[in-house]
Short mmCIF file of C-alpha atoms in Angstrom, two decimals:
data_model
loop_
_atom_site.label_atom_id
_atom_site.label_comp_id
_atom_site.label_asym_id
_atom_site.label_seq_id
_atom_site.Cartn_x
_atom_site.Cartn_y
_atom_site.Cartn_z
CA MET A 73 6.04 0.53 20.66
CA GLU A 74 4.72 -1.93 19.49
CA ARG A 75 4.79 -2.92 16.78
CA ASN A 76 1.22 -4.40 15.04
CA LEU A 77 0.79 -6.58 11.95
CA MET A 78 -1.41 -4.64 9.63
CA LYS A 79 -3.31 -3.94 6.45
CA GLY A 80 -1.91 -1.46 4.92
CA ASN A 81 -6.42 0.24 4.61
CA GLU A 82 -6.09 -0.75 7.83
CA ALA A 83 -2.50 1.00 8.88
CA LEU A 84 -4.59 4.24 7.45
CA ALA A 85 -7.98 4.23 8.80
CA GLU A 86 -5.71 4.04 13.01
CA ALA A 87 -3.05 6.25 11.56
CA ALA A 88 -6.84 8.64 10.82
CA ILE A 89 -8.26 8.09 14.09
CA ARG A 90 -4.56 8.49 16.11
CA ALA A 91 -4.43 12.62 13.31
CA GLY A 92 -7.80 13.27 14.79
CA CYS A 93 -10.32 12.22 12.36
CA LYS A 94 -13.61 12.87 14.24
CA CYS A 95 -15.49 11.38 10.55
CA PHE A 96 -15.67 8.77 7.66
CA PHE A 97 -18.20 8.66 5.09
CA GLY A 98 -17.70 5.87 2.86
CA TYR A 99 -18.82 3.23 0.08
CA PRO A 100 -17.55 0.33 -0.56
CA ILE A 101 -15.20 -0.71 -2.83
CA THR A 102 -12.00 -3.05 -4.02
CA PRO A 103 -9.08 -3.13 -2.88
CA GLN A 104 -9.70 -0.03 -0.05
CA THR A 105 -13.11 -2.15 1.66
CA GLU A 106 -10.60 -2.37 4.90
CA ILE A 107 -10.48 0.86 5.54
CA SER A 108 -14.27 0.99 5.48
CA ALA A 109 -14.85 -1.98 7.17
CA TYR A 110 -11.72 -1.54 9.99
CA MET A 111 -13.81 2.75 10.37
CA ALA A 112 -17.08 1.25 11.45
CA LYS A 113 -15.51 -0.94 14.33
CA ARG A 114 -13.35 1.32 15.75
CA MET A 115 -14.76 5.35 15.18
CA PRO A 116 -17.54 4.80 17.12
CA LYS A 117 -15.70 3.61 19.82
CA VAL A 118 -13.41 6.78 19.85
CA GLY A 119 -16.77 8.18 20.19
CA GLY A 120 -16.37 9.21 15.73
CA VAL A 121 -18.77 9.06 13.66
CA PHE A 122 -18.32 6.50 10.38
CA LEU A 123 -21.61 6.42 7.69
CA GLN A 124 -21.34 4.29 4.93
CA ALA A 125 -23.63 6.81 1.96
CA GLU A 126 -25.76 5.86 -0.74
CA SER A 127 -22.78 6.07 -3.08
CA GLU A 128 -19.64 7.94 -3.93
CA VAL A 129 -20.91 11.44 -4.68
CA ALA A 130 -22.91 11.40 -1.38
CA ALA A 131 -20.12 10.23 0.35
CA ILE A 132 -17.38 13.40 -1.21
CA ASN A 133 -20.60 15.71 -0.43
CA MET A 134 -21.11 14.69 3.75
CA VAL A 135 -16.95 15.39 3.06
CA TYR A 136 -17.93 18.93 2.08
CA GLY A 137 -19.98 19.68 4.82
CA CYS A 138 -18.47 17.99 7.69
CA ALA A 139 -14.29 19.84 6.93
CA SER A 140 -17.20 23.25 6.12
CA SER A 141 -17.66 22.74 10.01
CA GLY A 142 -13.66 22.53 10.94
CA VAL A 143 -13.45 18.33 11.56
CA ARG A 144 -11.32 16.61 10.43
CA CYS A 145 -12.79 14.16 7.70
CA MET A 146 -11.50 12.02 4.98
CA THR A 147 -12.79 9.65 3.12
CA SER A 148 -11.94 6.87 0.55
CA SER A 149 -12.05 4.83 -2.16
CA SER A 150 -10.53 2.73 -4.90
CA SER A 151 -10.38 4.36 -9.26
CA PRO A 152 -13.60 4.14 -9.99
CA GLY A 153 -14.75 5.57 -6.97
CA ILE A 154 -12.66 8.04 -6.98
CA SER A 155 -14.20 9.08 -9.96
CA LEU A 156 -17.37 9.33 -9.37
CA LYS A 157 -15.82 11.36 -6.37
CA SER A 158 -13.90 14.42 -7.95
CA GLU A 159 -16.47 17.00 -8.67
CA GLY A 160 -16.85 17.01 -4.48
CA VAL A 161 -13.06 17.38 -4.25
CA SER A 162 -13.04 20.39 -6.81
CA TYR A 163 -15.76 21.98 -4.52
CA MET A 164 -14.15 22.19 -1.97
CA ALA A 165 -10.50 22.44 -3.96
CA GLY A 166 -12.21 26.00 -4.71
CA SER A 167 -13.85 26.83 -1.17
CA ASP A 168 -10.34 26.17 0.17
CA LEU A 169 -11.61 23.04 2.59
CA PRO A 170 -9.17 20.22 4.21
CA CYS A 171 -9.53 16.79 3.73
CA VAL A 172 -8.10 13.80 2.98
CA ILE A 173 -9.02 11.37 0.31
CA VAL A 174 -7.35 7.66 -0.33
CA ASN A 175 -7.14 6.33 -3.78
CA VAL A 176 -6.26 2.01 -3.31
CA MET A 177 -6.24 2.41 -7.62
CA ARG A 178 -7.11 -0.48 -9.36
CA GLY A 179 -6.66 -1.20 -13.29
CA GLY A 180 -8.93 1.03 -15.19
CA PRO A 181 -9.78 2.94 -17.32
CA GLY A 182 -14.28 2.23 -16.85
CA LEU A 183 -14.91 -0.48 -13.85
CA GLY A 184 -11.53 -1.82 -15.44
CA GLY A 185 -10.24 -4.70 -12.35
CA ILE A 186 -9.69 -4.55 -8.67
CA GLN A 187 -5.28 -6.08 -8.53
CA PRO A 188 -3.31 -3.52 -7.91
CA SER A 189 -2.62 0.03 -10.08
CA GLN A 190 -0.50 3.31 -10.83
CA SER A 191 -2.84 3.90 -13.99
CA ASP A 192 -4.56 7.35 -11.90
CA TYR A 193 -1.70 9.06 -11.19
CA TRP A 194 -2.40 11.67 -13.72
CA GLN A 195 -6.09 12.09 -12.52
CA ALA A 196 -4.20 12.43 -8.77
CA THR A 197 -1.12 15.13 -9.70
CA ARG A 198 -3.63 17.16 -12.76
CA ALA A 199 -7.16 16.71 -12.47
CA LEU A 200 -9.12 15.87 -9.96
CA GLY A 201 -12.09 17.25 -10.69
CA HIS A 202 -12.85 20.59 -13.25
CA GLY A 203 -11.60 24.16 -12.60
CA ASP A 204 -7.88 25.49 -12.05
CA PHE A 205 -7.26 23.60 -8.52
CA GLN A 206 -3.92 21.54 -7.33
CA ILE A 207 -4.79 18.89 -4.44
CA LEU A 208 -1.74 17.61 -2.32
CA VAL A 209 -0.63 13.77 -3.07
CA PHE A 210 1.06 11.97 -1.06
CA ALA A 211 2.73 8.53 -2.50
CA PRO A 212 3.80 6.28 0.69
CA SER A 213 5.74 2.55 -0.14
CA THR A 214 5.02 0.73 2.85
CA VAL A 215 2.92 -0.23 5.59
CA GLN A 216 4.51 2.36 7.59
CA GLU A 217 4.39 5.11 5.45
CA MET A 218 0.92 4.51 5.52
CA ALA A 219 0.09 5.41 8.32
CA ASP A 220 2.75 8.37 8.67
CA TYR A 221 2.13 10.13 5.41
CA MET A 222 -1.87 9.88 6.46
CA GLU A 223 -0.93 11.28 10.27
CA LYS A 224 0.74 14.30 7.98
CA ALA A 225 -1.98 14.44 4.88
CA PHE A 226 -3.93 15.85 7.98
CA ASP A 227 -2.35 17.97 9.29
CA LEU A 228 -0.45 20.09 5.39
CA ALA A 229 -4.35 19.51 4.45
CA ASP A 230 -5.39 21.83 6.98
CA LYS A 231 -2.21 23.98 7.33
CA TYR A 232 -2.77 24.59 3.61
CA ARG A 233 -6.42 25.04 3.21
CA MET A 234 -6.75 22.36 0.39
CA PRO A 235 -7.49 18.30 -0.09
CA ALA A 236 -4.98 16.26 0.24
CA MET A 237 -4.66 12.09 -1.35
CA ILE A 238 -2.98 9.30 0.22
CA LEU A 239 -2.55 8.07 -4.10
CA ALA A 240 -2.19 4.01 -2.65
CA ASP A 241 -2.65 0.62 -5.00
CA GLY A 242 -4.65 -2.70 -4.09
CA LEU A 243 -0.62 -3.84 -3.23
CA LEU A 244 -0.63 -1.91 -0.33
CA GLY A 245 -3.45 -1.80 0.51
CA GLN A 246 -3.87 -5.71 0.61
CA MET A 247 -0.54 -6.75 2.28
CA MET A 248 0.41 -6.82 5.70
CA GLU A 249 3.29 -6.09 7.64
CA PRO A 250 5.04 -4.19 10.57
CA VAL A 251 3.20 -1.03 11.95
CA THR A 252 4.28 1.31 14.58
CA PHE A 253 2.07 4.35 15.34
CA ARG A 254 4.17 7.57 16.71
CA SER A 255 2.13 8.05 20.23
CA ASP A 256 -1.18 5.48 21.30
CA GLU A 257 -2.98 9.51 21.92
CA ILE A 258 -5.51 10.26 19.99
CA ARG A 259 -5.15 13.61 18.85
CA HIS A 260 -7.72 16.20 19.22
CA PRO A 261 -6.86 19.81 16.86
CA ASP A 262 -7.99 23.09 18.45
CA PRO A 263 -10.79 23.99 16.88
CA ALA A 264 -9.86 27.73 16.41
CA ASP A 265 -7.02 26.60 14.75
CA LYS A 266 -9.94 27.39 11.97
CA PRO A 267 -10.65 30.19 12.11
CA TRP A 268 -13.18 30.27 8.73
CA ALA A 269 -15.48 27.23 10.04
CA THR A 270 -18.97 27.55 9.56
CA ASN A 271 -19.33 26.13 13.19
CA GLY A 272 -21.42 28.68 15.08
CA HIS A 273 -20.79 32.26 16.16
CA GLY A 274 -22.93 32.48 19.21
CA ASN A 275 -23.80 35.99 18.03
CA LYS A 276 -19.73 36.98 18.83
CA ARG A 277 -18.36 36.91 15.48
CA LYS A 278 -19.66 38.30 11.98
CA HIS A 279 -20.35 34.87 10.47
CA ASN A 280 -18.52 33.23 8.11
CA ILE A 281 -19.68 31.89 4.44
CA VAL A 282 -17.62 28.45 2.64
CA ASN A 283 -18.92 28.72 -1.23
CA SER A 284 -17.34 28.41 -4.61
CA LEU A 285 -19.67 29.98 -6.43
CA TYR A 286 -18.65 34.09 -7.82
CA LEU A 287 -21.13 34.82 -10.66
CA GLN A 288 -17.94 37.46 -10.67
CA ALA A 289 -15.41 36.27 -13.16
CA GLU A 290 -12.68 39.07 -11.90
CA GLU A 291 -13.63 38.13 -8.48
CA LEU A 292 -13.09 34.72 -9.25
CA GLU A 293 -10.35 34.90 -10.88
CA GLU A 294 -8.69 36.95 -7.84
CA LEU A 295 -9.48 33.61 -5.87
CA VAL A 296 -7.58 31.87 -7.99
CA VAL A 297 -4.36 33.23 -8.55
CA GLN A 298 -4.36 33.87 -4.92
CA ARG A 299 -4.89 30.43 -4.44
CA PHE A 300 -2.38 29.88 -6.86
CA LYS A 301 0.48 32.10 -4.77
CA ARG A 302 -0.49 29.77 -1.95
CA TYR A 303 0.34 26.46 -4.50
CA GLU A 304 4.07 28.12 -4.64
CA ILE A 305 4.10 28.47 -1.09
CA VAL A 306 3.38 25.19 -0.32
CA LYS A 307 5.97 23.74 -4.05
CA SER A 308 8.01 25.75 -1.72
CA GLU A 309 8.17 24.39 1.12
CA LEU A 310 6.80 20.06 0.55
CA HIS A 311 9.15 18.27 -1.61
CA GLU A 312 10.00 15.17 -0.80
CA ALA A 313 11.77 12.19 -1.83
CA GLU A 314 13.84 9.29 -0.93
CA CYS A 315 17.22 8.18 -2.71
CA TYR A 316 17.76 5.37 -2.83
CA ARG A 317 22.60 4.32 -3.91
CA THR A 318 21.95 7.26 -6.40
CA GLU A 319 25.39 8.93 -5.55
CA ASP A 320 27.04 6.85 -8.45
CA ALA A 321 24.27 5.37 -10.19
CA ASP A 322 24.99 4.97 -14.11
CA ILE A 323 21.02 4.18 -13.84
CA VAL A 324 18.38 5.96 -11.64
CA VAL A 325 15.41 3.50 -11.36
CA ALA A 326 12.22 6.38 -11.32
CA ALA A 327 9.06 4.88 -9.32
CA TYR A 328 6.86 5.56 -6.69
CA GLY A 329 3.93 3.43 -4.46
CA SER A 330 4.78 0.01 -4.06
CA VAL A 331 6.10 -0.54 -7.72
CA ALA A 332 9.20 1.50 -5.50
CA ARG A 333 9.62 -1.15 -3.56
CA LEU A 334 10.04 -3.72 -6.55
CA ALA A 335 12.18 -1.82 -8.12
CA LYS A 336 14.45 -1.60 -5.35
CA SER A 337 14.97 -4.68 -4.10
CA ALA A 338 15.60 -5.02 -9.83
CA VAL A 339 18.10 -2.20 -8.49
CA ASP A 340 20.23 -4.42 -5.23
CA SER A 341 20.29 -7.58 -7.82
CA ALA A 342 21.60 -4.82 -10.81
CA ARG A 343 24.13 -4.41 -8.57
CA ASP A 344 25.49 -7.48 -7.46
CA ALA A 345 25.67 -7.75 -10.97
CA GLY A 346 27.97 -4.87 -10.99
CA ILE A 347 26.17 -2.30 -12.67
CA LYS A 348 26.01 1.03 -11.17
CA ALA A 349 22.39 1.48 -10.33
CA GLY A 350 20.26 3.45 -7.79
CA LEU A 351 16.90 4.13 -7.43
CA VAL A 352 14.74 7.98 -7.15
CA ARG A 353 11.28 7.31 -5.73
CA PRO A 354 8.96 10.66 -5.24
CA ILE A 355 7.11 10.36 -1.66
CA THR A 356 5.14 13.32 -2.81
CA LEU A 357 3.99 13.10 -5.94
CA TRP A 358 2.35 16.71 -6.07
CA PRO A 359 4.14 19.11 -5.55
CA PHE A 360 6.59 16.65 -7.09
CA PRO A 361 9.88 16.80 -5.67
CA GLU A 362 12.26 17.82 -9.10
CA GLN A 363 15.18 19.14 -7.04
CA GLU A 364 15.47 16.25 -5.21
CA VAL A 365 15.15 13.77 -8.95
CA LYS A 366 17.60 16.39 -10.45
CA ALA A 367 19.63 15.59 -7.46
CA ALA A 368 19.67 12.04 -7.72
CA CYS A 369 20.47 12.23 -11.81
CA LYS A 370 23.28 14.35 -11.63
CA ASN A 371 25.86 11.24 -12.14
CA ALA A 372 23.27 9.65 -14.44
CA LYS A 373 23.80 7.91 -17.61
CA ARG A 374 19.70 6.97 -18.22
CA VAL A 375 16.73 6.96 -16.72
CA LEU A 376 15.00 4.32 -16.49
CA CYS A 377 10.53 4.70 -15.35
CA VAL A 378 8.61 1.91 -14.00
CA GLU A 379 5.18 2.23 -12.90
CA MET A 380 2.06 0.22 -13.17
CA SER A 381 0.56 2.29 -16.20
CA MET A 382 2.01 2.63 -19.39
CA GLY A 383 3.40 5.54 -18.47
CA GLN A 384 2.19 8.20 -15.75
CA MET A 385 5.30 9.72 -13.73
CA ILE A 386 7.55 9.41 -16.65
CA GLU A 387 6.66 13.20 -18.33
CA ASP A 388 7.29 14.48 -14.24
CA VAL A 389 10.75 12.57 -13.96
CA LYS A 390 11.03 13.93 -17.67
CA LEU A 391 10.02 17.70 -16.80
CA ALA A 392 12.33 17.35 -13.80
CA LEU A 393 15.65 16.52 -15.52
CA ASP A 394 14.67 19.66 -18.34
CA CYS A 395 14.92 16.61 -21.19
CA ARG A 396 18.63 17.03 -20.46
CA LEU A 397 18.65 12.89 -20.23
CA PRO A 398 17.05 10.54 -21.40
CA VAL A 399 14.35 8.25 -19.60
CA ASP A 400 13.08 5.12 -20.49
CA PHE A 401 10.08 3.18 -19.84
CA TYR A 402 9.27 -0.39 -18.23
CA GLY A 403 5.20 -0.12 -17.22
CA ARG A 404 3.24 -3.75 -16.75
CA THR A 405 -0.84 -1.79 -16.69
CA GLY A 406 -4.37 -3.74 -16.05
CA GLY A 407 -2.82 -4.98 -13.01
CA VAL A 408 -0.37 -6.80 -13.57
CA ILE A 409 2.19 -6.31 -11.21
CA PRO A 410 5.77 -6.52 -12.75
CA LYS A 411 8.12 -9.02 -11.88
CA PRO A 412 11.32 -7.62 -10.27
CA SER A 413 13.79 -9.34 -12.98
CA ALA A 414 11.80 -7.78 -15.96
CA ILE A 415 12.41 -4.01 -13.92
CA LEU A 416 16.47 -5.66 -13.56
CA GLU A 417 16.20 -6.96 -17.97
CA GLN A 418 15.79 -3.20 -18.33
CA ILE A 419 18.20 -1.59 -16.94
CA LYS A 420 20.30 -4.49 -17.25
CA ILE A 421 19.32 -3.08 -21.23
CA LEU A 422 20.63 0.26 -20.65
CA ASN A 423 23.41 -0.31 -19.31
CA GLU A 424 24.30 -1.96 -22.19
CA LYS A 425 23.42 1.15 -24.35
CA GLY A 426 25.03 3.96 -21.25
CA ALA A 427 24.85 7.97 -22.60
CA GLU A 428 23.47 9.08 -25.73
CA MET B 128 18.67 -13.30 5.27
CA THR B 129 15.43 -13.10 3.20
CA THR B 130 13.54 -16.59 2.87
CA GLU B 131 9.77 -15.47 0.91
CA THR B 132 7.41 -18.79 0.46
CA ILE B 133 4.73 -19.07 -1.18
CA PHE B 134 1.52 -20.82 0.49
CA ALA B 135 -1.29 -22.14 -2.40
CA GLY B 136 -4.39 -23.98 -2.31
CA PHE B 137 -8.16 -23.86 -2.39
CA GLY B 138 -10.22 -20.53 -0.61
CA GLY B 139 -11.65 -22.17 2.63
CA GLN B 140 -8.14 -24.21 3.16
CA GLY B 141 -6.57 -21.69 5.74
CA VAL B 142 -3.72 -21.10 2.75
CA LEU B 143 -3.89 -17.21 4.26
CA PHE B 144 -4.01 -18.19 7.82
CA ALA B 145 -0.64 -20.28 7.36
CA GLY B 146 0.73 -17.09 5.74
CA LYS B 147 -0.61 -15.09 8.30
CA LEU B 148 1.07 -17.41 11.98
CA LEU B 149 3.83 -17.95 9.77
CA ALA B 150 4.33 -14.02 9.56
CA TYR B 151 3.21 -13.31 13.15
CA LEU B 152 6.29 -16.13 13.74
CA GLY B 153 8.81 -13.18 12.43
CA LEU B 154 7.09 -10.14 14.12
CA ASN B 155 7.65 -12.23 17.48
CA GLN B 156 11.56 -13.00 15.98
CA ASP B 157 11.93 -9.05 15.71
CA LYS B 158 12.18 -10.29 12.16
CA GLN B 159 11.29 -7.33 8.84
CA VAL B 160 8.26 -9.53 7.74
CA SER B 161 5.32 -9.32 4.66
CA TRP B 162 2.01 -10.48 3.78
CA LEU B 163 0.25 -10.33 0.71
CA PRO B 164 -2.47 -11.88 -0.22
CA SER B 165 -3.73 -13.02 -3.66
CA TYR B 166 -7.67 -11.23 -3.47
CA GLY B 167 -10.16 -10.78 -5.74
CA PRO B 168 -12.30 -13.33 -7.70
CA GLU B 169 -9.71 -16.42 -7.00
CA MET B 170 -10.50 -16.26 -3.16
CA ARG B 171 -14.71 -16.93 -3.85
CA GLY B 172 -13.81 -20.47 -4.37
CA GLY B 173 -10.57 -20.53 -6.39
CA THR B 174 -7.53 -21.44 -6.06
CA ALA B 175 -6.01 -18.63 -3.07
CA ASN B 176 -2.49 -18.19 -2.31
CA CYS B 177 -0.06 -15.73 -0.06
CA SER B 178 3.23 -14.15 -0.59
CA VAL B 179 5.32 -14.00 2.83
CA CYS B 180 9.24 -13.08 3.47
CA LEU B 181 11.16 -12.95 6.50
CA SER B 182 14.28 -10.97 6.57
CA ASP B 183 17.16 -9.83 8.94
CA SER B 184 17.19 -6.37 6.32
CA PRO B 185 13.96 -4.06 5.32
CA ILE B 186 12.51 -5.86 2.24
CA GLY B 187 12.20 -4.71 -1.59
CA SER B 188 9.27 -6.67 -3.42
CA PRO B 189 6.66 -8.26 -1.33
CA TYR B 190 5.24 -10.25 -3.88
CA VAL B 191 6.98 -13.20 -4.05
CA THR B 192 7.84 -14.53 -7.93
CA GLU B 193 10.56 -17.16 -7.37
CA PRO B 194 10.27 -18.71 -3.58
CA ASP B 195 12.43 -20.03 -0.99
CA VAL B 196 9.94 -22.15 0.68
CA LEU B 197 6.29 -23.96 -1.09
CA ILE B 198 3.72 -25.09 0.16
CA ALA B 199 1.64 -26.67 -1.86
CA MET B 200 -1.54 -27.78 -0.72
CA ASN B 201 -3.92 -28.80 -4.36
CA GLY B 202 -3.06 -29.88 -7.93
CA PRO B 203 -3.48 -26.39 -9.82
CA SER B 204 -0.99 -24.15 -7.73
CA TYR B 205 1.20 -26.84 -7.68
CA ASP B 206 0.87 -26.46 -12.09
CA LYS B 207 1.12 -22.94 -11.32
CA PHE B 208 3.97 -22.62 -8.64
CA ILE B 209 6.47 -25.97 -8.64
CA GLU B 210 8.13 -24.48 -11.41
CA SER B 211 8.92 -21.13 -9.62
CA VAL B 212 10.70 -22.84 -6.62
CA LYS B 213 14.41 -20.98 -5.87
CA PRO B 214 16.96 -24.90 -7.16
CA GLY B 215 17.68 -26.01 -3.49
CA GLY B 216 14.64 -24.58 -1.96
CA ILE B 217 12.14 -26.57 -0.76
CA ALA B 218 8.34 -27.87 -2.04
CA ILE B 219 5.56 -29.24 0.93
CA ILE B 220 2.74 -30.35 -1.05
CA ASP B 221 -0.07 -32.04 0.01
CA SER B 222 0.04 -36.17 -1.58
CA THR B 223 -4.08 -36.25 -0.22
CA LEU B 224 -4.70 -34.16 -3.57
CA VAL B 225 -1.77 -33.39 -5.32
CA THR B 226 -1.49 -36.27 -7.23
CA LYS B 227 1.64 -35.57 -9.44
CA GLU B 228 4.87 -37.00 -8.04
CA CYS B 229 7.51 -33.89 -7.88
CA THR B 230 9.95 -34.43 -10.67
CA ARG B 231 12.34 -31.27 -10.63
CA THR B 232 15.55 -33.32 -8.77
CA ASP B 233 17.06 -29.51 -7.73
CA ILE B 234 14.78 -28.46 -5.29
CA HIS B 235 14.02 -30.44 -2.27
CA SER B 236 10.13 -31.83 -2.50
CA PHE B 237 7.98 -33.41 0.24
CA ARG B 238 5.11 -35.19 -0.11
CA ILE B 239 2.91 -35.09 3.16
CA PRO B 240 -0.77 -36.15 2.75
CA SER B 241 -1.52 -33.70 4.94
CA THR B 242 -5.40 -33.50 4.12
CA ALA B 243 -5.80 -36.89 5.36
CA LEU B 244 -3.72 -36.85 8.31
CA ALA B 245 -5.71 -33.85 9.52
CA ALA B 246 -8.99 -36.54 9.38
CA GLU B 247 -7.54 -39.39 10.88
CA HIS B 248 -6.50 -37.13 13.79
CA GLY B 249 -9.98 -35.47 14.24
CA LEU B 250 -8.68 -32.21 12.90
CA PRO B 251 -10.32 -31.25 10.14
CA GLY B 252 -9.45 -28.04 8.35
CA MET B 253 -5.69 -28.05 9.67
CA ALA B 254 -3.91 -30.15 7.07
CA ASN B 255 -2.57 -25.84 6.22
CA ILE B 256 -1.14 -26.18 10.00
CA ILE B 257 0.23 -29.76 9.37
CA LEU B 258 2.01 -28.82 6.54
CA VAL B 259 3.17 -25.24 9.08
CA GLY B 260 4.90 -27.57 11.29
CA LYS B 261 6.96 -29.39 8.35
CA LEU B 262 7.65 -26.00 6.94
CA LEU B 263 8.96 -24.94 10.90
CA LYS B 264 11.38 -28.26 10.82
CA GLU B 265 12.85 -27.83 7.04
CA THR B 266 13.65 -24.86 7.63
CA GLY B 267 14.26 -24.01 11.13
CA ILE B 268 12.63 -20.99 11.19
CA ALA B 269 10.82 -21.22 14.33
CA VAL B 270 11.15 -24.06 17.82
CA ILE B 271 7.30 -25.46 18.27
CA ASP B 272 7.73 -23.23 21.87
CA ALA B 273 7.79 -19.97 19.67
CA VAL B 274 4.50 -21.13 17.89
CA ARG B 275 2.09 -20.58 21.63
CA PRO B 276 2.13 -16.99 22.44
CA THR B 277 2.29 -16.26 18.37
CA LEU B 278 -0.85 -18.64 17.79
CA GLU B 279 -3.15 -16.52 21.29
CA LYS B 280 -1.47 -13.04 19.58
CA LEU B 281 -3.76 -13.93 16.29
CA ILE B 282 -7.23 -16.85 17.14
CA PRO B 283 -9.04 -13.96 18.89
CA PRO B 284 -10.05 -15.64 22.62
CA LYS B 285 -13.69 -16.79 22.21
CA LYS B 286 -12.12 -19.03 19.10
CA ALA B 287 -9.36 -20.19 21.74
CA ASN B 288 -10.57 -23.95 21.96
CA LEU B 289 -8.45 -23.76 18.99
CA ILE B 290 -5.14 -23.48 20.16
CA GLU B 291 -4.73 -26.74 20.87
CA ALA B 292 -5.72 -28.16 18.13
CA ASN B 293 -3.73 -25.90 15.95
CA MET B 294 -0.54 -26.29 18.35
CA LYS B 295 -1.37 -30.75 17.76
CA ALA B 296 -1.87 -30.28 14.12
CA LEU B 297 1.81 -28.83 14.34
CA ALA B 298 3.57 -31.43 16.16
CA ILE B 299 2.07 -33.75 13.21
CA GLY B 300 3.56 -32.02 10.92
CA MET B 301 6.84 -32.27 13.15
CA ALA B 302 6.92 -35.15 13.20
CA LEU B 303 7.02 -36.03 10.28
#
């Protein structure tokens, strides 16, 4: 297969189309606008729909409607836009609808800035909207993974009937790298796989209803409890992380997405300097790969969590380790990218400190 | 082996395109490559820059902080990046627009009046490509014959007339 040089944003868009995404509803915002631009060009050529909505709120509700009919669809935005979409995401989770939402994160809170950030980790993994619910969250680290996990996100959103998110950042969205697509073919998922879809019953079956309003408390409780049983199945089946040089590592760095790449460079430099350093990179952020993180840190004396935020994933790392190891934090925020040399400095400091 | 390059200048000088050209040259050699642009307000009339990594192994950080090679096309970019060049590295400077002499003795610096050369040869807007020519000569990353198929891939068919001009600009840079 041909290696294409593409921006992360473009790779996401092309992979979505090949995964059978038929409708894209969006609203432009830096640094993810290339997704919309690519969809505007490509979607009409493959018989799909590109629609620029009047607002983010409108776009997510178009996704809600489209997903109800069983069609693969998506939207994309960046941090402030995702906050606007959160109401619709909650409705979709409450209606058990699959879709893919891309967040190419930028600095916050508020309008924040437009440079890369990871400060929406809590929003994505804890509370992308009101109510008891979770969404699948994938954190690619290369342009190739942007393509690979986009396809996977569609498949798993359908499988588990829940929204899935690709959580990227401005660095991954804007950078170009070679990417190879799994196939040149555009997939056409079988509508019969979604017997719940409101796609016309032709008087041949009982009509389907998509809804998230339940005024009887017991009825709503039962639905939520059943949904959480499904989440337990998801947790048991889906947990991915990459472990890099962790086998004998004294210091394990935990980082995801683009920051994991910077951390990998720092780990290599640390190894060159004779420090036993390694990296564990969660790829699924919900469900969080607890077993993998625990296994990667089994010989570690200390753990260093590195993020482009004030420290959000660090809570999940501590929980995965049952707080048995000291977990330190290094991060830059507001759109500042941490330098590999600064991460290396932190690794050296922790190595000096040794075990507690 | 990894070569990390920063291209920096004003928006409109073609620093992002020059970086893309280098990235595509690496792609055609089956290397691992990454291209990371600056984006946002700095693109709109201010300084623009991009980081390009070419490597035989997977690329960790695409964000270059200590380049092996710097191409500086204006004064502010020169001031911002010249101290970050790795000792033993290369700095290729457009001396038409960067008036300061390079005082670093631990790097190989080349002052090329590329903006003036481009104007002189009737190649307006191709100062960037002249500097890429010099980069290819000094680093040996690619021979000039390898560049034509890359340009054909990179330049859209409706602008195909620019391929010859680019090749001419490259040749000027490589002859310096």
